[in-house]
Short mmCIF file of C-alpha atoms in Angstrom, two decimals:
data_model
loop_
_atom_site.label_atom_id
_atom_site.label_comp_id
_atom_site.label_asym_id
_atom_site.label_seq_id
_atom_site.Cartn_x
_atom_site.Cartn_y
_atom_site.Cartn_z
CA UNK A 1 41.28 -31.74 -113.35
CA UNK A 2 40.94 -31.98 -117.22
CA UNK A 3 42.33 -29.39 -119.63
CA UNK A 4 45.65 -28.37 -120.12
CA UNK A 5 48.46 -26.80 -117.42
CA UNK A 6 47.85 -23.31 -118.80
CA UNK A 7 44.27 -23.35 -118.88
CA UNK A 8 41.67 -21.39 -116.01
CA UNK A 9 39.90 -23.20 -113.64
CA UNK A 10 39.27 -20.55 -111.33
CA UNK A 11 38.63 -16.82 -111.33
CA UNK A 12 38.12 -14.20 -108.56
CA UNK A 13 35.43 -11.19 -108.35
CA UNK A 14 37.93 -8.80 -108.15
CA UNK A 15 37.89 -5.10 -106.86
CA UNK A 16 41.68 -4.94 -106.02
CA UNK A 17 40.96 -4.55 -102.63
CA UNK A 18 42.12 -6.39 -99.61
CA UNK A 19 39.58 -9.03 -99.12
CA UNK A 20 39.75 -10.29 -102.93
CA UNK A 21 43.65 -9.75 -102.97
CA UNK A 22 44.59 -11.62 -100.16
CA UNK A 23 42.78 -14.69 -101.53
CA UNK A 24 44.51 -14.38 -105.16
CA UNK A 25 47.38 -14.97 -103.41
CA UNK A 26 46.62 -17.52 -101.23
CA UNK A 27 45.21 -19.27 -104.36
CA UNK A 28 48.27 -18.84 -106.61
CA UNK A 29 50.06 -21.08 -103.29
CA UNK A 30 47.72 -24.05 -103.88
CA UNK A 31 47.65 -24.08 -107.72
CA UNK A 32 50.13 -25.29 -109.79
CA UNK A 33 52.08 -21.97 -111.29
CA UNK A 34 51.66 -22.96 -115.10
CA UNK A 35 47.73 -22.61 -113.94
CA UNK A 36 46.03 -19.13 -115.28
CA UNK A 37 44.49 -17.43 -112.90
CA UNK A 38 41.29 -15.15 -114.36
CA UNK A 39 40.44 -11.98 -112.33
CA UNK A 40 37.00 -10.94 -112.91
CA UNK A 41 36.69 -6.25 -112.59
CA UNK A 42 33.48 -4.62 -113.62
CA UNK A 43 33.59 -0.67 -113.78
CA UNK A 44 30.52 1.13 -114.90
CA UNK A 45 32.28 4.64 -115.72
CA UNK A 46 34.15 4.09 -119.00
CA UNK A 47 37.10 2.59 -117.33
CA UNK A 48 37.29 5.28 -114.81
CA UNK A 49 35.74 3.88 -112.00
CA UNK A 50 38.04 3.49 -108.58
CA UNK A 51 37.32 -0.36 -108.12
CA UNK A 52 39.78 -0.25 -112.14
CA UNK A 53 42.76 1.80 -110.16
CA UNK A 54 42.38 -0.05 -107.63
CA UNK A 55 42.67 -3.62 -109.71
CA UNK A 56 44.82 -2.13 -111.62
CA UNK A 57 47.21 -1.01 -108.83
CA UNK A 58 46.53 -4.57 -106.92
CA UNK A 59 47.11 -6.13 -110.38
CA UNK A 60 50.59 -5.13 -110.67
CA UNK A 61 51.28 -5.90 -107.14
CA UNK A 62 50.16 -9.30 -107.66
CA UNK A 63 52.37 -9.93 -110.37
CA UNK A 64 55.33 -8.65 -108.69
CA UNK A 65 54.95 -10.95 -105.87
CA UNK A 66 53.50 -14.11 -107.03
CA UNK A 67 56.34 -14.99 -109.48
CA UNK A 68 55.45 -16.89 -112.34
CA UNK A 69 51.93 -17.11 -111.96
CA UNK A 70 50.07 -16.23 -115.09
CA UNK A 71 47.15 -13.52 -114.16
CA UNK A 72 44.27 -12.68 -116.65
CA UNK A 73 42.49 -9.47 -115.40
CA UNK A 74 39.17 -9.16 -117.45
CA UNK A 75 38.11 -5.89 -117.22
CA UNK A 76 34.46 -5.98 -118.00
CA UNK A 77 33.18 -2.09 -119.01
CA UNK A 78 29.40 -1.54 -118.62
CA UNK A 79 27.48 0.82 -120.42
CA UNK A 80 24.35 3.25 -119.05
CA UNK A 81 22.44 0.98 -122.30
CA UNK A 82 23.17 -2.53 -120.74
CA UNK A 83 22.30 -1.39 -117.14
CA UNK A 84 19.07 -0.23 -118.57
CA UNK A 85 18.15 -3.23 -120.90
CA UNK A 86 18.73 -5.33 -118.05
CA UNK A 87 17.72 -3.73 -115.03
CA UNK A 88 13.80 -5.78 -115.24
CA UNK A 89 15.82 -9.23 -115.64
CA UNK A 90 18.47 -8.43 -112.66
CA UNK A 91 15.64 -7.74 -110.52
CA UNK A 92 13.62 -10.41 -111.24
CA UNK A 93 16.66 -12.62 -110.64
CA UNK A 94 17.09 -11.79 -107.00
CA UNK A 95 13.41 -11.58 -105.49
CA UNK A 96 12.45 -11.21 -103.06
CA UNK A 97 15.19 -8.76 -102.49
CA UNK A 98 13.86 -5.33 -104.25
CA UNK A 99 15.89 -2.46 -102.51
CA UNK A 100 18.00 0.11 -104.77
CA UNK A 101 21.08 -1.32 -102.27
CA UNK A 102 20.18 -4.91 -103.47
CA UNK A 103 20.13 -4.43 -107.37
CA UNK A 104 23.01 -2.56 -107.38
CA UNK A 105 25.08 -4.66 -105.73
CA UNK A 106 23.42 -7.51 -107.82
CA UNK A 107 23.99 -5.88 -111.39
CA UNK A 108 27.70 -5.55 -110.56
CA UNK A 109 27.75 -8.85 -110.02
CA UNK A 110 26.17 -10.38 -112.47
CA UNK A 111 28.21 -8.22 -115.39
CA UNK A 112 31.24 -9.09 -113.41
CA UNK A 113 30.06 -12.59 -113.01
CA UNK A 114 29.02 -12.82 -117.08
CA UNK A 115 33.01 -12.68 -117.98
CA UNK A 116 32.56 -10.39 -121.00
CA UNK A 117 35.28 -8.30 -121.44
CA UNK A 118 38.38 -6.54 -122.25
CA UNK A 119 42.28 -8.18 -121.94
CA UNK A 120 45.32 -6.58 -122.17
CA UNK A 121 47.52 -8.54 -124.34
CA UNK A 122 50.19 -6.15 -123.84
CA UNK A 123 50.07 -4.34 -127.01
CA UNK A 124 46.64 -4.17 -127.27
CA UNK A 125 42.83 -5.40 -125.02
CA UNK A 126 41.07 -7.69 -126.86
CA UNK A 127 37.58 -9.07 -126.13
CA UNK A 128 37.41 -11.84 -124.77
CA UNK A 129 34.84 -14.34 -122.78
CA UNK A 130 35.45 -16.65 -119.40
CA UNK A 131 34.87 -20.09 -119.64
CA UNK A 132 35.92 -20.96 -116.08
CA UNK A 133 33.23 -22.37 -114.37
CA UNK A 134 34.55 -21.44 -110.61
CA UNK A 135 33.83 -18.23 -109.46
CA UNK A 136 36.34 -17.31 -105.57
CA UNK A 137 34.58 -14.11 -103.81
CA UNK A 138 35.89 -12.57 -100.37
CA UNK A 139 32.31 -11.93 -99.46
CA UNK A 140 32.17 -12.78 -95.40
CA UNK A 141 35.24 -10.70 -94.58
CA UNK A 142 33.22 -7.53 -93.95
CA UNK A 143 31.14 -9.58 -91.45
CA UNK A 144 33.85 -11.11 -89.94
CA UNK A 145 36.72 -8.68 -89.00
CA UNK A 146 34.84 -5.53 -88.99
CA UNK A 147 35.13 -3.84 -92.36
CA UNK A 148 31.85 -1.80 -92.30
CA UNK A 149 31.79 1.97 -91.42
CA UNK A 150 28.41 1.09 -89.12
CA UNK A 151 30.99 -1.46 -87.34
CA UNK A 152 33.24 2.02 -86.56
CA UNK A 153 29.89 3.47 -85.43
CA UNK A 154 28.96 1.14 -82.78
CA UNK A 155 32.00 0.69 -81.71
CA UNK A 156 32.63 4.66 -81.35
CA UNK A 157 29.22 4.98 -80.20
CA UNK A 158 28.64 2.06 -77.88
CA UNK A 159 31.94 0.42 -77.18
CA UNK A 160 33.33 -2.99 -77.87
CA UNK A 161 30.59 -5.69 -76.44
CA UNK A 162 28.17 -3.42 -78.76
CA UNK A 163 30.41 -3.90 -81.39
CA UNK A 164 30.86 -7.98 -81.01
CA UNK A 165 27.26 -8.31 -80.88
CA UNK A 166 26.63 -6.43 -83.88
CA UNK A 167 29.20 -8.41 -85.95
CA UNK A 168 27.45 -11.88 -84.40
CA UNK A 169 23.96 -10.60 -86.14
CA UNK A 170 25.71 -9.34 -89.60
CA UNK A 171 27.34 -12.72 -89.40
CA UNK A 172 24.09 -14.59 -88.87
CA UNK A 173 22.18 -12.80 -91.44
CA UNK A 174 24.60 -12.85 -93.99
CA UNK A 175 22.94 -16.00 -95.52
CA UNK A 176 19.49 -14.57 -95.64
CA UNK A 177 20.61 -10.91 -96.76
CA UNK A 178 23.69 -11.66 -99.18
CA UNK A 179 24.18 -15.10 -100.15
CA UNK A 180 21.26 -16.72 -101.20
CA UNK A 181 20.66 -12.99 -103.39
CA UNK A 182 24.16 -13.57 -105.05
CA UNK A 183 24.06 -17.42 -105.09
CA UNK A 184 21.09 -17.02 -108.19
CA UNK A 185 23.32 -13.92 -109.84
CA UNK A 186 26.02 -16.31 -110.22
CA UNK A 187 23.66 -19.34 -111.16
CA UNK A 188 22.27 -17.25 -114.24
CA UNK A 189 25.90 -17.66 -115.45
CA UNK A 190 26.10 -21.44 -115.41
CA UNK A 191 29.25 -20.35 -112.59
CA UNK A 192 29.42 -21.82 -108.91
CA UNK A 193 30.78 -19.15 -106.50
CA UNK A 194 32.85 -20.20 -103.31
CA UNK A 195 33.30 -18.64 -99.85
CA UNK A 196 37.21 -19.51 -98.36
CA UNK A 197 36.01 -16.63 -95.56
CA UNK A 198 33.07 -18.50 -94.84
CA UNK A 199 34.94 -21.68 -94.63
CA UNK A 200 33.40 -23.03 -91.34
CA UNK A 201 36.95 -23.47 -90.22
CA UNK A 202 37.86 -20.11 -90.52
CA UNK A 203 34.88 -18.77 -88.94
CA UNK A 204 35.07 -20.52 -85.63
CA UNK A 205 38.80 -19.42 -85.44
CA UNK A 206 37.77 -16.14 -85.62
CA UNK A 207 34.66 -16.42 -83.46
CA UNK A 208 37.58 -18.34 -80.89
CA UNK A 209 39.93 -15.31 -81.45
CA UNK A 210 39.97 -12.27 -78.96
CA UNK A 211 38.00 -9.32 -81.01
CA UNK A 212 40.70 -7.04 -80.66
CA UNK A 213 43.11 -9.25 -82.16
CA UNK A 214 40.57 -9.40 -85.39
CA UNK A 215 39.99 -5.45 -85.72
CA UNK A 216 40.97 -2.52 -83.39
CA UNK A 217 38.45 0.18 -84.43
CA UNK A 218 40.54 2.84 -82.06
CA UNK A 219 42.81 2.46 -84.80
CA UNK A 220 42.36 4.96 -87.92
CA UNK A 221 40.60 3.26 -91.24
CA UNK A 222 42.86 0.94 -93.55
CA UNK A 223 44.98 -0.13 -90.21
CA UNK A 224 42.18 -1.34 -87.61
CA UNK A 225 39.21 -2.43 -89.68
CA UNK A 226 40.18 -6.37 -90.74
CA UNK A 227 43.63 -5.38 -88.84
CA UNK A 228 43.97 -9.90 -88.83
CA UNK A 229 43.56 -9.61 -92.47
CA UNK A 230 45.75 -6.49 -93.21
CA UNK A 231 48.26 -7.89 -90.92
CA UNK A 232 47.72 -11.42 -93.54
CA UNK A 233 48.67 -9.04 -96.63
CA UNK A 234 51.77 -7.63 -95.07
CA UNK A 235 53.07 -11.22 -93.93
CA UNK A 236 52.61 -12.04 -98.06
CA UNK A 237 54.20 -9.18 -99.33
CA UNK A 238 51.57 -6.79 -100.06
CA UNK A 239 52.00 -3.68 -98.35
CA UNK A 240 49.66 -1.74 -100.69
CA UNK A 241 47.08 -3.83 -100.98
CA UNK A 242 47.34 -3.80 -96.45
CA UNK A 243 46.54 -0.06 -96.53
CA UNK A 244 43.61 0.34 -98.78
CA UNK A 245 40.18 1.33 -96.93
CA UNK A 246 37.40 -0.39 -97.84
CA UNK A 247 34.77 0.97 -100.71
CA UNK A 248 31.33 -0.72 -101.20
CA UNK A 249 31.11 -2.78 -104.38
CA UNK A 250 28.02 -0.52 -105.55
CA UNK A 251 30.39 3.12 -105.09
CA UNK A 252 33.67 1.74 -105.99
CA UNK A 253 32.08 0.17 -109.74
CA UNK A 254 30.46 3.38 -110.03
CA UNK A 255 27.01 1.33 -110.35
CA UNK A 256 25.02 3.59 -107.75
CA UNK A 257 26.27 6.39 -110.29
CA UNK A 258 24.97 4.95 -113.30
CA UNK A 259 21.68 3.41 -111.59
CA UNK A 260 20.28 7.05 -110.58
CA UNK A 261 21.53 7.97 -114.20
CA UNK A 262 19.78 5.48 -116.18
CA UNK A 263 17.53 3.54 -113.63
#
């Protein structure tokens, strides 16, 4: 790969939660350590949004346990003014998909995805833009080991066969209802995205794998949800980031906020 040791070749849509974490790490294992690492954290609250703590908080765990890997966290700050100028564009970006659940999730993804932001150089953020051109996303985890609260429902509700058949159809209509929404989001930016969770090795381990050694929904939330996956975070030193429940993209950026603010 051209460029120098130090440059970025790859970033990662970054929340700071456990999907998005574990894969930072598992990346900084196959890259060469001089190689910067760019993590990509949109907030629409002024900073204040819990996806920032929660980057923030993963941020710092990162760096304590993946030694000598340089980690750039752009933390890209939307205002109620740039949701609003762009709000027609986003939308016409990911027809046919129209819902209020679709364009917010889509707006936070395209900001994130745009790489315009802040960096803390330590004594002070400076702007600064993203030229990587490889985007790394956790999407798929949900949809594999059981992170929604509807998977808790059915499984509460209707047992465990209920609750493997209704991660089978979130699994099969992931590519109609996410991807191909998010795959022109990320396009707009000139960025490719990739999937390790929907690696088609990894998904017919999992589909191979006994359900309740994926998720254990009997469990209490942040232990059984993605309890493979949490159990992944501990085994690479990340005990915070092994706890943290899950929060939707469009709550924990503060985007559904914003959108009923200046929608």
């Amino acid at each position: 790969m051209g460029g120098s040791c130090t440059d970025a070749h790859f970033g990662v849509l970054f929340s700071g939660g456990l999907d998005c974490t574990v894969l930072c790490t598992l990346l900084h294992k196959h890259l060469r350590t001089c190689e910067t690492i760019e993590l990509f954290n949109v907030c629409f609250n002024e900073g204040r949004s819990p996806d920032r703590q929660a980057a923030l908080s993963a941020f710092r765990e990162l760096k304590l346990v993946c030694v000598g890997r340089n980690w750039r966290l752009i933390e890209v700050n939307v205002s109620g003014a740039e949701l609003s100028s762009m709000k027609q564009y986003i939308e016409s970006l990911i027809r046919p998909s129209k819902s209020s659940m679709d364009f917010n999730i889509a707006a936070a993804l395209w900001f994130a995805a745009r790489g315009i932001g802040m960096v803390d150089l330590g004594t002070e953020l400076v702007p600064f833009y993203s030229k990587i051109r490889v985007l790394v996303s956790g999407q798929g985890a949900d949809e594999l080991f059981a992170g929604y609260s509807r998977h808790r429902t059915v499984f509460l509700s209707f047992g465990q066969e209920a609750l493997s058949e209704c991660l089978r159809n979130d699994f099969l209509r992931i590519w109609r209802r996410n991807l191909s929404r998010d795959d022109r989001i990320f396009s707009d930016h000139g960025r490719e995205v990739r999937f390790p969770y929907l690696d088609e090795e990894v998904v017919q381990v999992i589909l191979r794998s006994p359900l309740d050694k994926i998720a254990d929904l009997s469990l209490e939330k942040g232990v059984g949800d993605k309890k493979c996956l949490r159990e992944l975070a501990l085994h690479l030193g990340l005990p915070g980031t092994g706890t943290k429940v899950k929060r939707a993209i469009q709550f924990g950026s503060r985007i559904r906020r914003f959108e009923t603010q200046y929608g």
